[in-house]
């Protein structure tokens, strides 16, 4: 079954731009199957961030329609988890408390948070162990390296078991060794849990290593999304 279905989607950021026919993305047709890992590559300004905003319901299309998990998107989606280039952990919270954050906000976890805090904490710690952060649960972000903070951010994006993980250049700021280690961690988590992933990246090697399908987004004239399906050796 399809998980993401964009049908002829256009977005102008405001009415003035709409009247001028200035669209940030145009005529996007894109389908993602359940459990698929896709990467979107393309030059700066071609519309990758805009695509992400549409896929999470942070922006509504000017024309066209978007279905996520069979439902029309009507507002910000709670079934998704996100991580960005900057890890953006809250500095006054420990690693584990940062990871727990979505469980304090998103139902059905939110209403049980007080009673189940110990159980949730153990779950967060288990996820942190998987990404190699055992022993750092009670440290603060400033006590972690950039790569460690990024690992914690990925745990935070996954703790509420989202159906979709959106990653916008998550490894861009890391050194090559840490980056490749995190690729492997992400691929292991994905192989185990089969959430959908949409990864925006400038790194072609990263997209080839991780994704089932790579979309190349181009800037002008049409900003059409071109699908390039590649056969990957199975891990
Ligand atoms: P990136 O290339 O990593 O997407 P940008 O510098 O293009 O980063 O964009 C950073 C933020 O500024 C994004 O949230 C983007 O939507 C917003 N932005 C980009 N271009 C404009 C613009 N012309 N007017 C207003 N906001 C913009
Ligand atoms: P990318 O992520 O690929 O760098 P963006 O989605 O940020 O591209 O931008 C696509 C186009 O939309 C660019 O021309 C950018 O300037 C414009 N844009 C992005 N955000 C805004 C915004 N908030 N307001 C107006 N224009 C924007």
PDB file of C-alpha atoms and ligand atoms in Angstrom:
ATOM      1  CA  UNK A   1       0.000   0.000   0.000  1.00  0.00           C
ATOM      2  CA  UNK A   2       0.958   3.631  -0.471  1.00  0.00           C
ATOM      3  CA  UNK A   3       2.044   5.614   2.531  1.00  0.00           C
ATOM      4  CA  UNK A   4       2.662   9.010   0.965  1.00  0.00           C
ATOM      5  CA  UNK A   5       0.751  10.123  -2.108  1.00  0.00           C
ATOM      6  CA  UNK A   6       1.371  13.573  -3.625  1.00  0.00           C
ATOM      7  CA  UNK A   7      -0.887  14.284  -6.590  1.00  0.00           C
ATOM      8  CA  UNK A   8      -0.068  17.375  -8.677  1.00  0.00           C
ATOM      9  CA  UNK A   9       0.999  19.418  -5.646  1.00  0.00           C
ATOM     10  CA  UNK A  10       1.898  23.104  -5.959  1.00  0.00           C
ATOM     11  CA  UNK A  11       2.807  25.526  -3.207  1.00  0.00           C
ATOM     12  CA  UNK A  12       3.205  29.299  -3.266  1.00  0.00           C
ATOM     13  CA  UNK A  13       4.237  30.642   0.136  1.00  0.00           C
ATOM     14  CA  UNK A  14       1.746  33.531   0.163  1.00  0.00           C
ATOM     15  CA  UNK A  15      -1.063  35.142  -1.828  1.00  0.00           C
ATOM     16  CA  UNK A  16       1.201  37.649  -3.529  1.00  0.00           C
ATOM     17  CA  UNK A  17       3.545  34.928  -4.750  1.00  0.00           C
ATOM     18  CA  UNK A  18       0.521  32.874  -5.787  1.00  0.00           C
ATOM     19  CA  UNK A  19      -0.810  35.734  -7.922  1.00  0.00           C
ATOM     20  CA  UNK A  20       2.600  36.117  -9.536  1.00  0.00           C
ATOM     21  CA  UNK A  21       2.667  32.401 -10.227  1.00  0.00           C
ATOM     22  CA  UNK A  22       5.810  32.051  -8.081  1.00  0.00           C
ATOM     23  CA  UNK A  23       5.690  28.554  -6.721  1.00  0.00           C
ATOM     24  CA  UNK A  24       8.241  27.052  -4.344  1.00  0.00           C
ATOM     25  CA  UNK A  25       7.330  23.598  -5.673  1.00  0.00           C
ATOM     26  CA  UNK A  26       5.342  22.771  -8.796  1.00  0.00           C
ATOM     27  CA  UNK A  27       3.372  19.780  -9.984  1.00  0.00           C
ATOM     28  CA  UNK A  28       4.861  17.252  -7.594  1.00  0.00           C
ATOM     29  CA  UNK A  29       3.635  13.717  -8.173  1.00  0.00           C
ATOM     30  CA  UNK A  30       5.292  11.350  -5.782  1.00  0.00           C
ATOM     31  CA  UNK A  31       4.306   8.080  -4.180  1.00  0.00           C
ATOM     32  CA  UNK A  32       6.026   6.330  -1.313  1.00  0.00           C
ATOM     33  CA  UNK A  33       5.166   2.743  -0.452  1.00  0.00           C
ATOM     34  CA  UNK A  34       4.604   1.561   3.107  1.00  0.00           C
ATOM     35  CA  UNK A  35       7.979   1.045   4.762  1.00  0.00           C
ATOM     36  CA  UNK A  36       9.977   2.582   1.912  1.00  0.00           C
ATOM     37  CA  UNK A  37      13.105   4.638   2.530  1.00  0.00           C
ATOM     38  CA  UNK A  38      13.392   7.494   0.045  1.00  0.00           C
ATOM     39  CA  UNK A  39      16.041  10.144  -0.383  1.00  0.00           C
ATOM     40  CA  UNK A  40      15.551  13.516  -2.028  1.00  0.00           C
ATOM     41  CA  UNK A  41      18.628  15.139  -3.477  1.00  0.00           C
ATOM     42  CA  UNK A  42      18.910  18.418  -5.330  1.00  0.00           C
ATOM     43  CA  UNK A  43      20.538  21.851  -5.282  1.00  0.00           C
ATOM     44  CA  UNK A  44      19.844  24.501  -2.653  1.00  0.00           C
ATOM     45  CA  UNK A  45      16.550  26.298  -3.281  1.00  0.00           C
ATOM     46  CA  UNK A  46      14.947  23.554  -5.400  1.00  0.00           C
ATOM     47  CA  UNK A  47      12.180  22.930  -2.863  1.00  0.00           C
ATOM     48  CA  UNK A  48      13.365  20.130  -0.568  1.00  0.00           C
ATOM     49  CA  UNK A  49      12.474  21.878   2.697  1.00  0.00           C
ATOM     50  CA  UNK A  50       9.157  22.905   1.201  1.00  0.00           C
ATOM     51  CA  UNK A  51       8.463  19.275   0.341  1.00  0.00           C
ATOM     52  CA  UNK A  52       9.193  18.304   3.956  1.00  0.00           C
ATOM     53  CA  UNK A  53       6.843  20.987   5.269  1.00  0.00           C
ATOM     54  CA  UNK A  54       4.090  19.645   3.011  1.00  0.00           C
ATOM     55  CA  UNK A  55       4.755  16.042   4.020  1.00  0.00           C
ATOM     56  CA  UNK A  56       4.368  16.893   7.722  1.00  0.00           C
ATOM     57  CA  UNK A  57       1.357  19.139   7.306  1.00  0.00           C
ATOM     58  CA  UNK A  58       3.223  22.261   8.435  1.00  0.00           C
ATOM     59  CA  UNK A  59       2.131  23.825   5.127  1.00  0.00           C
ATOM     60  CA  UNK A  60      -0.965  23.163   3.017  1.00  0.00           C
ATOM     61  CA  UNK A  61      -0.621  22.962  -0.771  1.00  0.00           C
ATOM     62  CA  UNK A  62      -1.977  25.825  -2.928  1.00  0.00           C
ATOM     63  CA  UNK A  63      -3.173  23.223  -5.451  1.00  0.00           C
ATOM     64  CA  UNK A  64      -3.306  19.462  -5.534  1.00  0.00           C
ATOM     65  CA  UNK A  65      -3.748  16.932  -2.777  1.00  0.00           C
ATOM     66  CA  UNK A  66      -1.630  14.989  -0.328  1.00  0.00           C
ATOM     67  CA  UNK A  67      -2.603  11.733   1.338  1.00  0.00           C
ATOM     68  CA  UNK A  68      -0.514  10.334   4.182  1.00  0.00           C
ATOM     69  CA  UNK A  69      -1.364   6.817   5.299  1.00  0.00           C
ATOM     70  CA  UNK A  70      -4.574   7.099   3.260  1.00  0.00           C
ATOM     71  CA  UNK A  71      -5.735  10.287   5.007  1.00  0.00           C
ATOM     72  CA  UNK A  72      -5.856  13.823   3.601  1.00  0.00           C
ATOM     73  CA  UNK A  73      -3.404  15.979   5.514  1.00  0.00           C
ATOM     74  CA  UNK A  74      -5.218  18.623   7.546  1.00  0.00           C
ATOM     75  CA  UNK A  75      -2.557  19.899   9.947  1.00  0.00           C
ATOM     76  CA  UNK A  76       0.741  19.012  11.631  1.00  0.00           C
ATOM     77  CA  UNK A  77       1.106  15.243  11.783  1.00  0.00           C
ATOM     78  CA  UNK A  78       1.878  13.445  14.996  1.00  0.00           C
ATOM     79  CA  UNK A  79       2.676  10.213  13.239  1.00  0.00           C
ATOM     80  CA  UNK A  80       6.006  11.647  12.148  1.00  0.00           C
ATOM     81  CA  UNK A  81       9.334  12.134  13.857  1.00  0.00           C
ATOM     82  CA  UNK A  82      11.893  14.650  12.675  1.00  0.00           C
ATOM     83  CA  UNK A  83      15.605  15.330  12.886  1.00  0.00           C
ATOM     84  CA  UNK A  84      17.538  18.170  11.309  1.00  0.00           C
ATOM     85  CA  UNK A  85      21.088  19.224  10.559  1.00  0.00           C
ATOM     86  CA  UNK A  86      21.484  20.895  13.950  1.00  0.00           C
ATOM     87  CA  UNK A  87      20.657  18.432  16.741  1.00  0.00           C
ATOM     88  CA  UNK A  88      18.542  21.017  18.649  1.00  0.00           C
ATOM     89  CA  UNK A  89      18.414  19.215  21.975  1.00  0.00           C
ATOM     90  CA  UNK A  90      17.013  21.299  24.807  1.00  0.00           C
ATOM     91  CA  UNK A  91      20.112  22.436  26.756  1.00  0.00           C
ATOM     92  CA  UNK A  92      18.467  22.321  30.172  1.00  0.00           C
ATOM     93  CA  UNK A  93      17.396  18.699  29.796  1.00  0.00           C
ATOM     94  CA  UNK A  94      19.530  15.590  30.115  1.00  0.00           C
ATOM     95  CA  UNK A  95      19.930  13.216  27.164  1.00  0.00           C
ATOM     96  CA  UNK A  96      17.233  10.840  28.379  1.00  0.00           C
ATOM     97  CA  UNK A  97      14.842  13.684  29.197  1.00  0.00           C
ATOM     98  CA  UNK A  98      15.353  15.076  25.695  1.00  0.00           C
ATOM     99  CA  UNK A  99      14.530  11.687  24.210  1.00  0.00           C
ATOM    100  CA  UNK A 100      11.418  11.446  26.401  1.00  0.00           C
ATOM    101  CA  UNK A 101      10.038  14.755  25.151  1.00  0.00           C
ATOM    102  CA  UNK A 102       7.690  13.400  22.426  1.00  0.00           C
ATOM    103  CA  UNK A 103       6.115  11.048  24.974  1.00  0.00           C
ATOM    104  CA  UNK A 104       5.222  14.074  27.098  1.00  0.00           C
ATOM    105  CA  UNK A 105       3.526  15.728  24.132  1.00  0.00           C
ATOM    106  CA  UNK A 106       2.028  13.098  21.821  1.00  0.00           C
ATOM    107  CA  UNK A 107      -1.041  10.994  22.614  1.00  0.00           C
ATOM    108  CA  UNK A 108      -1.608   8.243  23.628  1.00  0.00           C
ATOM    109  CA  UNK A 109       1.636   8.505  25.628  1.00  0.00           C
ATOM    110  CA  UNK A 110       0.958  11.964  27.029  1.00  0.00           C
ATOM    111  CA  UNK A 111      -2.011  11.073  29.210  1.00  0.00           C
ATOM    112  CA  UNK A 112      -0.115   8.143  30.754  1.00  0.00           C
ATOM    113  CA  UNK A 113       3.180   9.919  31.139  1.00  0.00           C
ATOM    114  CA  UNK A 114       3.034  10.377  34.910  1.00  0.00           C
ATOM    115  CA  UNK A 115       2.090   6.766  35.699  1.00  0.00           C
ATOM    116  CA  UNK A 116       4.409   5.219  33.154  1.00  0.00           C
ATOM    117  CA  UNK A 117       7.420   7.484  33.535  1.00  0.00           C
ATOM    118  CA  UNK A 118       9.709   4.652  34.733  1.00  0.00           C
ATOM    119  CA  UNK A 119       8.696   2.383  31.870  1.00  0.00           C
ATOM    120  CA  UNK A 120       9.117   5.179  29.320  1.00  0.00           C
ATOM    121  CA  UNK A 121      12.496   6.031  30.754  1.00  0.00           C
ATOM    122  CA  UNK A 122      13.646   2.428  30.398  1.00  0.00           C
ATOM    123  CA  UNK A 123      12.462   2.471  26.799  1.00  0.00           C
ATOM    124  CA  UNK A 124      14.397   5.674  26.110  1.00  0.00           C
ATOM    125  CA  UNK A 125      17.499   4.174  27.731  1.00  0.00           C
ATOM    126  CA  UNK A 126      17.150   1.010  25.609  1.00  0.00           C
ATOM    127  CA  UNK A 127      17.029   3.116  22.452  1.00  0.00           C
ATOM    128  CA  UNK A 128      20.040   5.152  23.616  1.00  0.00           C
ATOM    129  CA  UNK A 129      21.953   1.898  24.182  1.00  0.00           C
ATOM    130  CA  UNK A 130      21.177   0.831  20.609  1.00  0.00           C
ATOM    131  CA  UNK A 131      22.801   3.949  19.213  1.00  0.00           C
ATOM    132  CA  UNK A 132      25.858   3.624  21.467  1.00  0.00           C
ATOM    133  CA  UNK A 133      24.939   6.191  24.117  1.00  0.00           C
ATOM    134  CA  UNK A 134      24.909   3.898  27.164  1.00  0.00           C
ATOM    135  CA  UNK A 135      26.356   5.866  30.066  1.00  0.00           C
ATOM    136  CA  UNK A 136      25.327   9.247  28.660  1.00  0.00           C
ATOM    137  CA  UNK A 137      21.676   9.130  29.716  1.00  0.00           C
ATOM    138  CA  UNK A 138      22.063  11.706  32.475  1.00  0.00           C
ATOM    139  CA  UNK A 139      24.551  14.003  30.766  1.00  0.00           C
ATOM    140  CA  UNK A 140      23.530  17.354  29.348  1.00  0.00           C
ATOM    141  CA  UNK A 141      23.834  18.231  25.636  1.00  0.00           C
ATOM    142  CA  UNK A 142      26.936  20.382  26.201  1.00  0.00           C
ATOM    143  CA  UNK A 143      28.688  17.309  27.610  1.00  0.00           C
ATOM    144  CA  UNK A 144      28.133  15.383  24.348  1.00  0.00           C
ATOM    145  CA  UNK A 145      29.951  15.625  21.007  1.00  0.00           C
ATOM    146  CA  UNK A 146      28.034  16.735  17.912  1.00  0.00           C
ATOM    147  CA  UNK A 147      27.729  13.141  16.725  1.00  0.00           C
ATOM    148  CA  UNK A 148      26.383  12.016  20.110  1.00  0.00           C
ATOM    149  CA  UNK A 149      23.844  14.823  20.119  1.00  0.00           C
ATOM    150  CA  UNK A 150      22.728  13.760  16.663  1.00  0.00           C
ATOM    151  CA  UNK A 151      22.304  10.158  17.863  1.00  0.00           C
ATOM    152  CA  UNK A 152      20.153  11.425  20.719  1.00  0.00           C
ATOM    153  CA  UNK A 153      18.115  13.503  18.255  1.00  0.00           C
ATOM    154  CA  UNK A 154      17.405  10.395  16.193  1.00  0.00           C
ATOM    155  CA  UNK A 155      16.286   8.572  19.365  1.00  0.00           C
ATOM    156  CA  UNK A 156      14.001  11.484  20.173  1.00  0.00           C
ATOM    157  CA  UNK A 157      12.528  11.341  16.651  1.00  0.00           C
ATOM    158  CA  UNK A 158      11.762   7.617  17.046  1.00  0.00           C
ATOM    159  CA  UNK A 159      10.695   7.225  20.692  1.00  0.00           C
ATOM    160  CA  UNK A 160       6.958   7.590  20.010  1.00  0.00           C
ATOM    161  CA  UNK A 161       7.174   4.934  17.250  1.00  0.00           C
ATOM    162  CA  UNK A 162       6.273   7.269  14.394  1.00  0.00           C
ATOM    163  CA  UNK A 163       5.149   5.753  11.121  1.00  0.00           C
ATOM    164  CA  UNK A 164       7.316   8.239   9.267  1.00  0.00           C
ATOM    165  CA  UNK A 165      10.756   9.645   9.969  1.00  0.00           C
ATOM    166  CA  UNK A 166      11.703  12.910   8.266  1.00  0.00           C
ATOM    167  CA  UNK A 167      15.389  13.692   8.125  1.00  0.00           C
ATOM    168  CA  UNK A 168      16.641  17.003   6.746  1.00  0.00           C
ATOM    169  CA  UNK A 169      20.428  16.807   6.255  1.00  0.00           C
ATOM    170  CA  UNK A 170      20.821  15.061   9.617  1.00  0.00           C
ATOM    171  CA  UNK A 171      24.445  14.026   9.122  1.00  0.00           C
ATOM    172  CA  UNK A 172      25.657  17.074   7.207  1.00  0.00           C
ATOM    173  CA  UNK A 173      27.630  18.560  10.068  1.00  0.00           C
ATOM    174  CA  UNK A 174      29.405  15.364  11.105  1.00  0.00           C
ATOM    175  CA  UNK A 175      32.860  14.071  10.268  1.00  0.00           C
ATOM    176  CA  UNK A 176      33.011  11.267   7.684  1.00  0.00           C
ATOM    177  CA  UNK A 177      33.603   8.478  10.215  1.00  0.00           C
ATOM    178  CA  UNK A 178      30.780   9.451  12.537  1.00  0.00           C
ATOM    179  CA  UNK A 179      28.509   9.952   9.540  1.00  0.00           C
ATOM    180  CA  UNK A 180      29.065   6.439   8.220  1.00  0.00           C
ATOM    181  CA  UNK A 181      28.585   4.958  11.661  1.00  0.00           C
ATOM    182  CA  UNK A 182      25.255   6.766  11.964  1.00  0.00           C
ATOM    183  CA  UNK A 183      24.218   5.536   8.491  1.00  0.00           C
ATOM    184  CA  UNK A 184      24.648   1.981   9.755  1.00  0.00           C
ATOM    185  CA  UNK A 185      22.738   2.695  12.963  1.00  0.00           C
ATOM    186  CA  UNK A 186      19.884   4.282  11.030  1.00  0.00           C
ATOM    187  CA  UNK A 187      19.745   1.428   8.555  1.00  0.00           C
ATOM    188  CA  UNK A 188      19.671  -1.121  11.390  1.00  0.00           C
ATOM    189  CA  UNK A 189      16.816   0.705  13.137  1.00  0.00           C
ATOM    190  CA  UNK A 190      14.921   0.948   9.867  1.00  0.00           C
ATOM    191  CA  UNK A 191      15.470  -2.727   9.009  1.00  0.00           C
ATOM    192  CA  UNK A 192      14.133  -3.648  12.436  1.00  0.00           C
ATOM    193  CA  UNK A 193      11.139  -1.297  12.625  1.00  0.00           C
ATOM    194  CA  UNK A 194      10.245  -0.465   8.995  1.00  0.00           C
ATOM    195  CA  UNK A 195       9.023   3.070   9.504  1.00  0.00           C
ATOM    196  CA  UNK A 196       8.903   5.205   6.355  1.00  0.00           C
ATOM    197  CA  UNK A 197      11.867   7.495   5.916  1.00  0.00           C
ATOM    198  CA  UNK A 198      12.149  10.658   3.856  1.00  0.00           C
ATOM    199  CA  UNK A 199      15.744  11.838   3.856  1.00  0.00           C
ATOM    200  CA  UNK A 200      16.838  15.146   2.370  1.00  0.00           C
ATOM    201  CA  UNK A 201      20.540  15.226   1.672  1.00  0.00           C
ATOM    202  CA  UNK A 202      23.249  16.843  -0.437  1.00  0.00           C
ATOM    203  CA  UNK A 203      25.359  13.717  -0.132  1.00  0.00           C
ATOM    204  CA  UNK A 204      24.804  11.383  -3.080  1.00  0.00           C
ATOM    205  CA  UNK A 205      26.821   8.628  -1.478  1.00  0.00           C
ATOM    206  CA  UNK A 206      24.595   8.831   1.587  1.00  0.00           C
ATOM    207  CA  UNK A 207      21.448   8.534  -0.518  1.00  0.00           C
ATOM    208  CA  UNK A 208      22.824   5.520  -2.395  1.00  0.00           C
ATOM    209  CA  UNK A 209      23.903   3.823   0.824  1.00  0.00           C
ATOM    210  CA  UNK A 210      20.606   4.314   2.627  1.00  0.00           C
ATOM    211  CA  UNK A 211      17.623   4.733   0.350  1.00  0.00           C
ATOM    212  CA  UNK A 212      15.456   2.341  -1.686  1.00  0.00           C
ATOM    213  CA  UNK A 213      14.530   5.118  -4.070  1.00  0.00           C
ATOM    214  CA  UNK A 214      16.286   8.379  -4.825  1.00  0.00           C
ATOM    215  CA  UNK A 215      14.418  11.382  -6.175  1.00  0.00           C
ATOM    216  CA  UNK A 216      16.365  14.105  -7.855  1.00  0.00           C
ATOM    217  CA  UNK A 217      14.639  17.431  -7.452  1.00  0.00           C
ATOM    218  CA  UNK A 218      15.613  20.048  -9.992  1.00  0.00           C
ATOM    219  CA  UNK A 219      15.282  23.808  -9.768  1.00  0.00           C
ATOM    220  CA  UNK A 220      14.146  25.463 -12.963  1.00  0.00           C
ATOM    221  CA  UNK A 221      12.247  25.489 -15.219  1.00  0.00           C
ATOM    222  CA  UNK A 222       9.691  23.064 -13.815  1.00  0.00           C
ATOM    223  CA  UNK A 223      11.148  21.860 -10.508  1.00  0.00           C
ATOM    224  CA  UNK A 224       9.814  18.451 -11.415  1.00  0.00           C
ATOM    225  CA  UNK A 225      10.720  15.552  -9.303  1.00  0.00           C
ATOM    226  CA  UNK A 226      12.438  12.841 -11.280  1.00  0.00           C
ATOM    227  CA  UNK A 227      12.341   9.332 -10.011  1.00  0.00           C
ATOM    228  CA  UNK A 228      15.462   7.253 -10.196  1.00  0.00           C
ATOM    229  CA  UNK A 229      14.958   3.843  -8.755  1.00  0.00           C
ATOM    230  CA  UNK A 230      18.106   1.986  -7.994  1.00  0.00           C
ATOM    231  CA  UNK A 231      18.778  -1.616  -7.161  1.00  0.00           C
ATOM    232  CA  UNK A 232      20.624  -1.819  -3.930  1.00  0.00           C
ATOM    233  CA  UNK A 233      22.453  -4.841  -2.694  1.00  0.00           C
ATOM    234  CA  UNK A 234      20.480  -6.017   0.335  1.00  0.00           C
ATOM    235  CA  UNK A 235      22.409  -5.713   3.591  1.00  0.00           C
TER     236      UNK A 235
HETATM  237  P1  LIG B   1      18.178  25.055   3.252  1.00  0.00           P
HETATM  238  O1  LIG B   1      18.895  25.337   1.971  1.00  0.00           O
HETATM  239  O2  LIG B   1      18.999  24.215   4.208  1.00  0.00           O
HETATM  240  O3  LIG B   1      16.790  24.564   3.083  1.00  0.00           O
HETATM  241  P2  LIG B   1      17.609  27.861   3.521  1.00  0.00           P
HETATM  242  O4  LIG B   1      18.645  28.823   3.973  1.00  0.00           O
HETATM  243  O5  LIG B   1      17.195  27.799   2.088  1.00  0.00           O
HETATM  244  O6  LIG B   1      18.053  26.436   4.056  1.00  0.00           O
HETATM  245  O7  LIG B   1      16.253  28.114   4.347  1.00  0.00           O
HETATM  246  C1  LIG B   1      16.252  28.268   5.728  1.00  0.00           C
HETATM  247  C2  LIG B   1      14.837  28.611   6.131  1.00  0.00           C
HETATM  248  O8  LIG B   1      14.430  29.845   5.559  1.00  0.00           O
HETATM  249  C3  LIG B   1      13.830  27.570   5.659  1.00  0.00           C
HETATM  250  O9  LIG B   1      12.860  27.358   6.674  1.00  0.00           O
HETATM  251  C4  LIG B   1      13.190  28.207   4.440  1.00  0.00           C
HETATM  252  O10 LIG B   1      11.861  27.760   4.256  1.00  0.00           O
HETATM  253  C5  LIG B   1      13.232  29.672   4.780  1.00  0.00           C
HETATM  254  N1  LIG B   1      13.368  30.458   3.535  1.00  0.00           N
HETATM  255  C6  LIG B   1      14.130  30.152   2.478  1.00  0.00           C
HETATM  256  N2  LIG B   1      13.981  31.043   1.495  1.00  0.00           N
HETATM  257  C7  LIG B   1      13.087  31.949   1.961  1.00  0.00           C
HETATM  258  C8  LIG B   1      12.513  33.135   1.396  1.00  0.00           C
HETATM  259  N3  LIG B   1      12.782  33.547   0.162  1.00  0.00           N
HETATM  260  N4  LIG B   1      11.645  33.826   2.168  1.00  0.00           N
HETATM  261  C9  LIG B   1      11.352  33.404   3.391  1.00  0.00           C
HETATM  262  N5  LIG B   1      11.856  32.296   3.973  1.00  0.00           N
HETATM  263  C10 LIG B   1      12.709  31.581   3.262  1.00  0.00           C
HETATM  264  P1  LIG B   2      15.658  23.766  -0.483  1.00  0.00           P
HETATM  265  O1  LIG B   2      15.226  23.175   0.790  1.00  0.00           O
HETATM  266  O2  LIG B   2      15.785  22.753  -1.581  1.00  0.00           O
HETATM  267  O3  LIG B   2      16.893  24.588  -0.346  1.00  0.00           O
HETATM  268  P2  LIG B   2      13.321  25.458  -0.182  1.00  0.00           P
HETATM  269  O4  LIG B   2      12.164  24.529  -0.106  1.00  0.00           O
HETATM  270  O5  LIG B   2      13.844  26.037   1.081  1.00  0.00           O
HETATM  271  O6  LIG B   2      14.508  24.736  -1.006  1.00  0.00           O
HETATM  272  O7  LIG B   2      12.966  26.639  -1.153  1.00  0.00           O
HETATM  273  C1  LIG B   2      12.307  26.500  -2.408  1.00  0.00           C
HETATM  274  C2  LIG B   2      11.959  27.889  -2.932  1.00  0.00           C
HETATM  275  O8  LIG B   2      10.972  28.467  -2.101  1.00  0.00           O
HETATM  276  C3  LIG B   2      13.139  28.855  -2.917  1.00  0.00           C
HETATM  277  O9  LIG B   2      12.994  29.679  -4.047  1.00  0.00           O
HETATM  278  C4  LIG B   2      12.939  29.633  -1.630  1.00  0.00           C
HETATM  279  O10 LIG B   2      13.521  30.907  -1.691  1.00  0.00           O
HETATM  280  C5  LIG B   2      11.427  29.699  -1.530  1.00  0.00           C
HETATM  281  N1  LIG B   2      10.974  29.753  -0.121  1.00  0.00           N
HETATM  282  C6  LIG B   2      11.257  28.867   0.846  1.00  0.00           C
HETATM  283  N2  LIG B   2      10.676  29.199   2.000  1.00  0.00           N
HETATM  284  C7  LIG B   2       9.980  30.331   1.748  1.00  0.00           C
HETATM  285  C8  LIG B   2       9.160  31.166   2.532  1.00  0.00           C
HETATM  286  N3  LIG B   2       8.925  30.914   3.830  1.00  0.00           N
HETATM  287  N4  LIG B   2       8.612  32.264   1.932  1.00  0.00           N
HETATM  288  C9  LIG B   2       8.841  32.538   0.637  1.00  0.00           C
HETATM  289  N5  LIG B   2       9.610  31.775  -0.161  1.00  0.00           N
HETATM  290  C10 LIG B   2      10.182  30.692   0.379  1.00  0.00           C
END
